[in-house]
Every structure is written in C-alpha cells, then in structure tokens.
Tab-separated table of C-alpha atoms in Angstrom:
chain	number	residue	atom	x	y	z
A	238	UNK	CA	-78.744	75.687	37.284
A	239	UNK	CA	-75.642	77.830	37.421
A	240	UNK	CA	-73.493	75.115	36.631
A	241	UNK	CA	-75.621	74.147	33.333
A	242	UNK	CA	-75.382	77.903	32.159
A	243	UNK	CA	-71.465	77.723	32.622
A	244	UNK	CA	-71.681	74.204	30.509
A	245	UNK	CA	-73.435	75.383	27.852
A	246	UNK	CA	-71.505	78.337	27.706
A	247	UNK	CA	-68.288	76.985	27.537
A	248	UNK	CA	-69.208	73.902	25.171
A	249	UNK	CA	-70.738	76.994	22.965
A	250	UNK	CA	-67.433	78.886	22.845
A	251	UNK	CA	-65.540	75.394	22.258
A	252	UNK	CA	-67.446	74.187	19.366
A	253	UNK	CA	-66.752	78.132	18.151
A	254	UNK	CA	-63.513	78.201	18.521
A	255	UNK	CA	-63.018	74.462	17.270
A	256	UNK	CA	-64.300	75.537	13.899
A	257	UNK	CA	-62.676	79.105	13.587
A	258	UNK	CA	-58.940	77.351	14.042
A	259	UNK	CA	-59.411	73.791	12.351
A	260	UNK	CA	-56.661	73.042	10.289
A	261	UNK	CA	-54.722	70.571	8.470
A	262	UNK	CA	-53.283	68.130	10.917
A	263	UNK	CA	-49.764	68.403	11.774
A	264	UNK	CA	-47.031	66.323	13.873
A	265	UNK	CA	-49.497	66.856	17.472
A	266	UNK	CA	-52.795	67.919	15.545
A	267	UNK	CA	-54.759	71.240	16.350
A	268	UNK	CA	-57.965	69.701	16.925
A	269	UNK	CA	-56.228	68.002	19.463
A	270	UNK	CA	-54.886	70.740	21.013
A	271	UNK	CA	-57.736	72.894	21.119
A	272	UNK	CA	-59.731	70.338	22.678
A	273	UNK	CA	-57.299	69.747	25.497
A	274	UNK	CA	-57.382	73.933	25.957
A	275	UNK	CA	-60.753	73.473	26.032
A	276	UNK	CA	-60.716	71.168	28.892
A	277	UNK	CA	-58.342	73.114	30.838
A	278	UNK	CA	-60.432	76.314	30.888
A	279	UNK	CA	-64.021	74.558	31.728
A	280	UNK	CA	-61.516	72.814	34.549
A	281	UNK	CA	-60.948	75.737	36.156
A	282	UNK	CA	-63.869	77.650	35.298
A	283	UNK	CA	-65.595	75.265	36.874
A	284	UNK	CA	-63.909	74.743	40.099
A	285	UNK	CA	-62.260	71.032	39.453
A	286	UNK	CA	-59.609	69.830	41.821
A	287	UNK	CA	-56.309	71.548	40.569
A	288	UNK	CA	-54.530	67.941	39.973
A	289	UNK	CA	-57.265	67.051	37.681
A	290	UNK	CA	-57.136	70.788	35.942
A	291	UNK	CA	-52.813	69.914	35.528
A	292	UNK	CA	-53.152	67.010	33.790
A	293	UNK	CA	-54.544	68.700	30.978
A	294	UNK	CA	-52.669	71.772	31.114
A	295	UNK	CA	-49.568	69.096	30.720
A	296	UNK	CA	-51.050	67.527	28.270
A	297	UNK	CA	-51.585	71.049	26.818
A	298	UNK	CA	-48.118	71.735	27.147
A	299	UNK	CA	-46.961	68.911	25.108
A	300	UNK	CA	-48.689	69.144	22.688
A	301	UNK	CA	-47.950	72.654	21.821
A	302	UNK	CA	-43.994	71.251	22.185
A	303	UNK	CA	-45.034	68.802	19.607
A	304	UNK	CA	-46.339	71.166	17.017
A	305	UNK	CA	-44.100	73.927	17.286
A	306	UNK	CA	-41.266	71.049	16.629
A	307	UNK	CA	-43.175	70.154	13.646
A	308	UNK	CA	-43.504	73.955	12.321
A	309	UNK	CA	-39.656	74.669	12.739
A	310	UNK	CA	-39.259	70.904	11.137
A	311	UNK	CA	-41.559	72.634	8.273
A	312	UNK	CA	-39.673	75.565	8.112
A	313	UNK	CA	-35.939	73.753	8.273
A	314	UNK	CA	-35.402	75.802	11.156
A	315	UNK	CA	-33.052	73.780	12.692
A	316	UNK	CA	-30.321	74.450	15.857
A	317	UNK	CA	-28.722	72.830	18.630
A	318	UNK	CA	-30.995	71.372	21.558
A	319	UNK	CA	-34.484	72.434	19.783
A	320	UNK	CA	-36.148	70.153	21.379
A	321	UNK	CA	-35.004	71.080	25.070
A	322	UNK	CA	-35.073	74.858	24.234
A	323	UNK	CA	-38.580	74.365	22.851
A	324	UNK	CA	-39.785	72.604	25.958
A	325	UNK	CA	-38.539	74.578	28.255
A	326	UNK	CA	-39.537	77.816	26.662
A	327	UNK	CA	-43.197	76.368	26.749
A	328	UNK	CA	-42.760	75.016	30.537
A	329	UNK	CA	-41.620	78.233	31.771
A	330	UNK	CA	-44.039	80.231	29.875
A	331	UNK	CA	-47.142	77.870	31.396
A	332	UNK	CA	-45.507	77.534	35.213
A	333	UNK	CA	-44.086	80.967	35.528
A	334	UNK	CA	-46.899	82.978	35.845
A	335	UNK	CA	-49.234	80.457	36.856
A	336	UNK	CA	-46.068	80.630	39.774
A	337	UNK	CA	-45.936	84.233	40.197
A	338	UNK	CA	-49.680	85.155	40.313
A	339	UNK	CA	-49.977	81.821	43.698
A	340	UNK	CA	-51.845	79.251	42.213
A	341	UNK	CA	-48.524	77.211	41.842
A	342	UNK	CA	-46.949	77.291	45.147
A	343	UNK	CA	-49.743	77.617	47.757
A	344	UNK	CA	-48.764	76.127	50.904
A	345	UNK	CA	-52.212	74.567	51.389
A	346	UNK	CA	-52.680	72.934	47.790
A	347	UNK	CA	-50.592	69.828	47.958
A	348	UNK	CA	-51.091	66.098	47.202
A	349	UNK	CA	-48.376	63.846	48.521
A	350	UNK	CA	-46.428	66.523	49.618
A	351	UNK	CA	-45.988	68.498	46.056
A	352	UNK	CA	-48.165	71.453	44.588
A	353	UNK	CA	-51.672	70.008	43.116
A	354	UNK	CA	-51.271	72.026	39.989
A	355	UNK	CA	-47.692	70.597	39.390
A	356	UNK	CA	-48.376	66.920	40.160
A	357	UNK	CA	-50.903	66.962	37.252
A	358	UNK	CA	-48.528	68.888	35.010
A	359	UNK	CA	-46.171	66.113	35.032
A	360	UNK	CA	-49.044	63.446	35.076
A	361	UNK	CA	-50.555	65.102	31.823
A	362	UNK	CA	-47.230	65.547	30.515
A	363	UNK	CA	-46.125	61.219	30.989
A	364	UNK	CA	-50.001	60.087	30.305
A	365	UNK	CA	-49.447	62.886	26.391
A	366	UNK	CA	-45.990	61.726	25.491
A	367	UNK	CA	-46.937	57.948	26.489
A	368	UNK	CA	-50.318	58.562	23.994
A	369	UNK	CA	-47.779	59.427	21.202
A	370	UNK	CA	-45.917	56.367	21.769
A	371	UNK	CA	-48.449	53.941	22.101
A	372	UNK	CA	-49.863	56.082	18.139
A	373	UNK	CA	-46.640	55.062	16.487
A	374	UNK	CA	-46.617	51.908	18.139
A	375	UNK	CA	-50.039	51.116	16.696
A	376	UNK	CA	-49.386	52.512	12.950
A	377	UNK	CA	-45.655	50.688	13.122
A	378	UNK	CA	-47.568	47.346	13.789
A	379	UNK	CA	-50.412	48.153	10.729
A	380	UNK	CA	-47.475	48.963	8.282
A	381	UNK	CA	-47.839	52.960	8.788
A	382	UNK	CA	-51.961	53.288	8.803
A	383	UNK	CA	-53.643	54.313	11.563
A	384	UNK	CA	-56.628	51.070	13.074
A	385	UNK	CA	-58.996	53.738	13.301
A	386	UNK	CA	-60.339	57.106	11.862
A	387	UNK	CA	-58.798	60.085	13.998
A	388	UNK	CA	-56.756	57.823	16.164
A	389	UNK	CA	-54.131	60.272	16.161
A	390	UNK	CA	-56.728	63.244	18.026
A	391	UNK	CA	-58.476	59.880	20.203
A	392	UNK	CA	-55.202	58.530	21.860
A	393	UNK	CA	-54.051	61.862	23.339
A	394	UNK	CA	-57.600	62.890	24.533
A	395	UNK	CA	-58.404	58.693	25.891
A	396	UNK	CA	-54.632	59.472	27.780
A	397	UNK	CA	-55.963	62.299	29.490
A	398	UNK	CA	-58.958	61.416	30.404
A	399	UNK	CA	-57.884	58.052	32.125
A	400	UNK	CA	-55.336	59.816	33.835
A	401	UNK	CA	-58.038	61.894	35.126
A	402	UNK	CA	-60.662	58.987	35.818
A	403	UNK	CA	-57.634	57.505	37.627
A	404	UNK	CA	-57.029	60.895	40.207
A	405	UNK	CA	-60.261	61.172	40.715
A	406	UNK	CA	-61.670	57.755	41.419
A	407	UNK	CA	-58.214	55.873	43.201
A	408	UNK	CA	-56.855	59.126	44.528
A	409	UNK	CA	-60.215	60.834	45.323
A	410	UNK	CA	-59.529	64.193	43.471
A	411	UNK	CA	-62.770	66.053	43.267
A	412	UNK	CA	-64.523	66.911	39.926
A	413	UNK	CA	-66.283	69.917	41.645
C-alpha cells in the first residue's frame, strides 16, 4: 500500500510539473526531458536497482547536452569545442556530487566489476544518442517528416526503456 501512495504521488507531481514547463519543442524536446527526470526520481524514490536508475539519468544527461546545444545554436553563441565543453560541464555536474556524497563509488555496488550507477550512465547515454540517430534516420528516409505523431519524444523514451527491459530481464537488475 506504501508503494501505491509513492506512485500516485509521484505520477501526481509528474503530470504537474509536465504541464507547468511544456514548451515549444526544441533540438532534444522538453517533454522529453522532463519525462526522463521523471523517471529518474520515481527510480530512486522507489528503490530500483541503481543500473536501471543510470540509464535514465544518462539519458537525462543527454538530453539536456542536446538542448542546451540547441539554445546557444538559437542564440549564435558559438566557440571552440561547444559541444565537448557542454558535455562535460553537464557530466561533471551529474557525476560529481552524485561522486562526492557515495552513491557513485561504493565498493559494494558494482556490476561486472564497474559502479552500478555509472554502467547505466553510459548505457542511457549510447541507448539516447543511438535514439537520435535512428530519428534522423527515419525522417531522412520519409523526405524530412517524421512516420508518426511525437516520434521525436517516443524514440528517446522506447530507447530507454528497452535498455532497461534489457538490464533487468537478461542481466537480472531488480525493479524493486
């Protein structure tokens, strides 16, 4: 019963914040991203195997990348390296204190040798960029247009949540 009231709590806040901070969809849209922040805070509120709670906090990651790119794109803010210097602004500003407070870096939270939390990070991270591939690759081959209504928010979230059907059924990651 404690679990439904922590459900229906955080689906309530979600759908809150999902209309307060809609937007006008950019390069990695909002909705997108505030669905994948979503799912990294009911992941860990709930108590879900940390490799399961990375992948979305690396999907997370990316995507924020991928729209502050397209804001300094907006703005003609342009310099050398943005797109490192952006990335690994965002990367250090996720896995630093994450680092720093021991939830990255605990000696008994590894998966094949490397910290839980990290291995998703970089999961979420491939299984994001490779969902913004496989979008152009789609609207390339339809002359531009997307095949569906809101592909561009589906791909990302259908990445991340294969990536996590794949940990947690083949590697046996537990949901809670």
């Amino acid at each position: 019963m404690r679990l439904v009231k922590k459900f229906i709590s955080v689906l309530a806040i979600s759908w809150l914040g999902f209309f307060l901070f809609v937007i006008p969809a950019k390069a990695v849209c909002p909705v997108c991203t505030v669905a994948i922040g979503v799912g990294v805070g009911l992941c860990r509120w709930l108590g879900i195997d940390d490799v399961l709670s990375g992948i979305w906090i690396g999907g997370l990651i990316v995507s924020m990348i991928g729209w502050t790119l397209s804001w300094l794109e907006k703005k003609q803010i342009h310099f050398r390296l943005r797109w490192l210097i952006v990335s690994a602004i965002f990367y250090l500003l996720i896995i630093l204190p994450l680092y720093f407070t021991g939830i990255i870096g605990h000696p008994f939270n590894k998966f094949w040798g490397i910290d839980k939390l990290w291995l998703g990070i970089v999961f979420g991270s491939i299984a994001f960029l490779l969902s913004i591939g496989f979008n152009a690759f789609l609207k390339k081959k339809n002359q531009g247009k997307v095949f569906f209504p809101f592909q561009k928010i589906v791909l990302p979230i259908l990445f991340l949540v294969i990536t996590t059907l794949i940990f947690h059924y083949i590697v046996g990651c537990k949901f809670l």
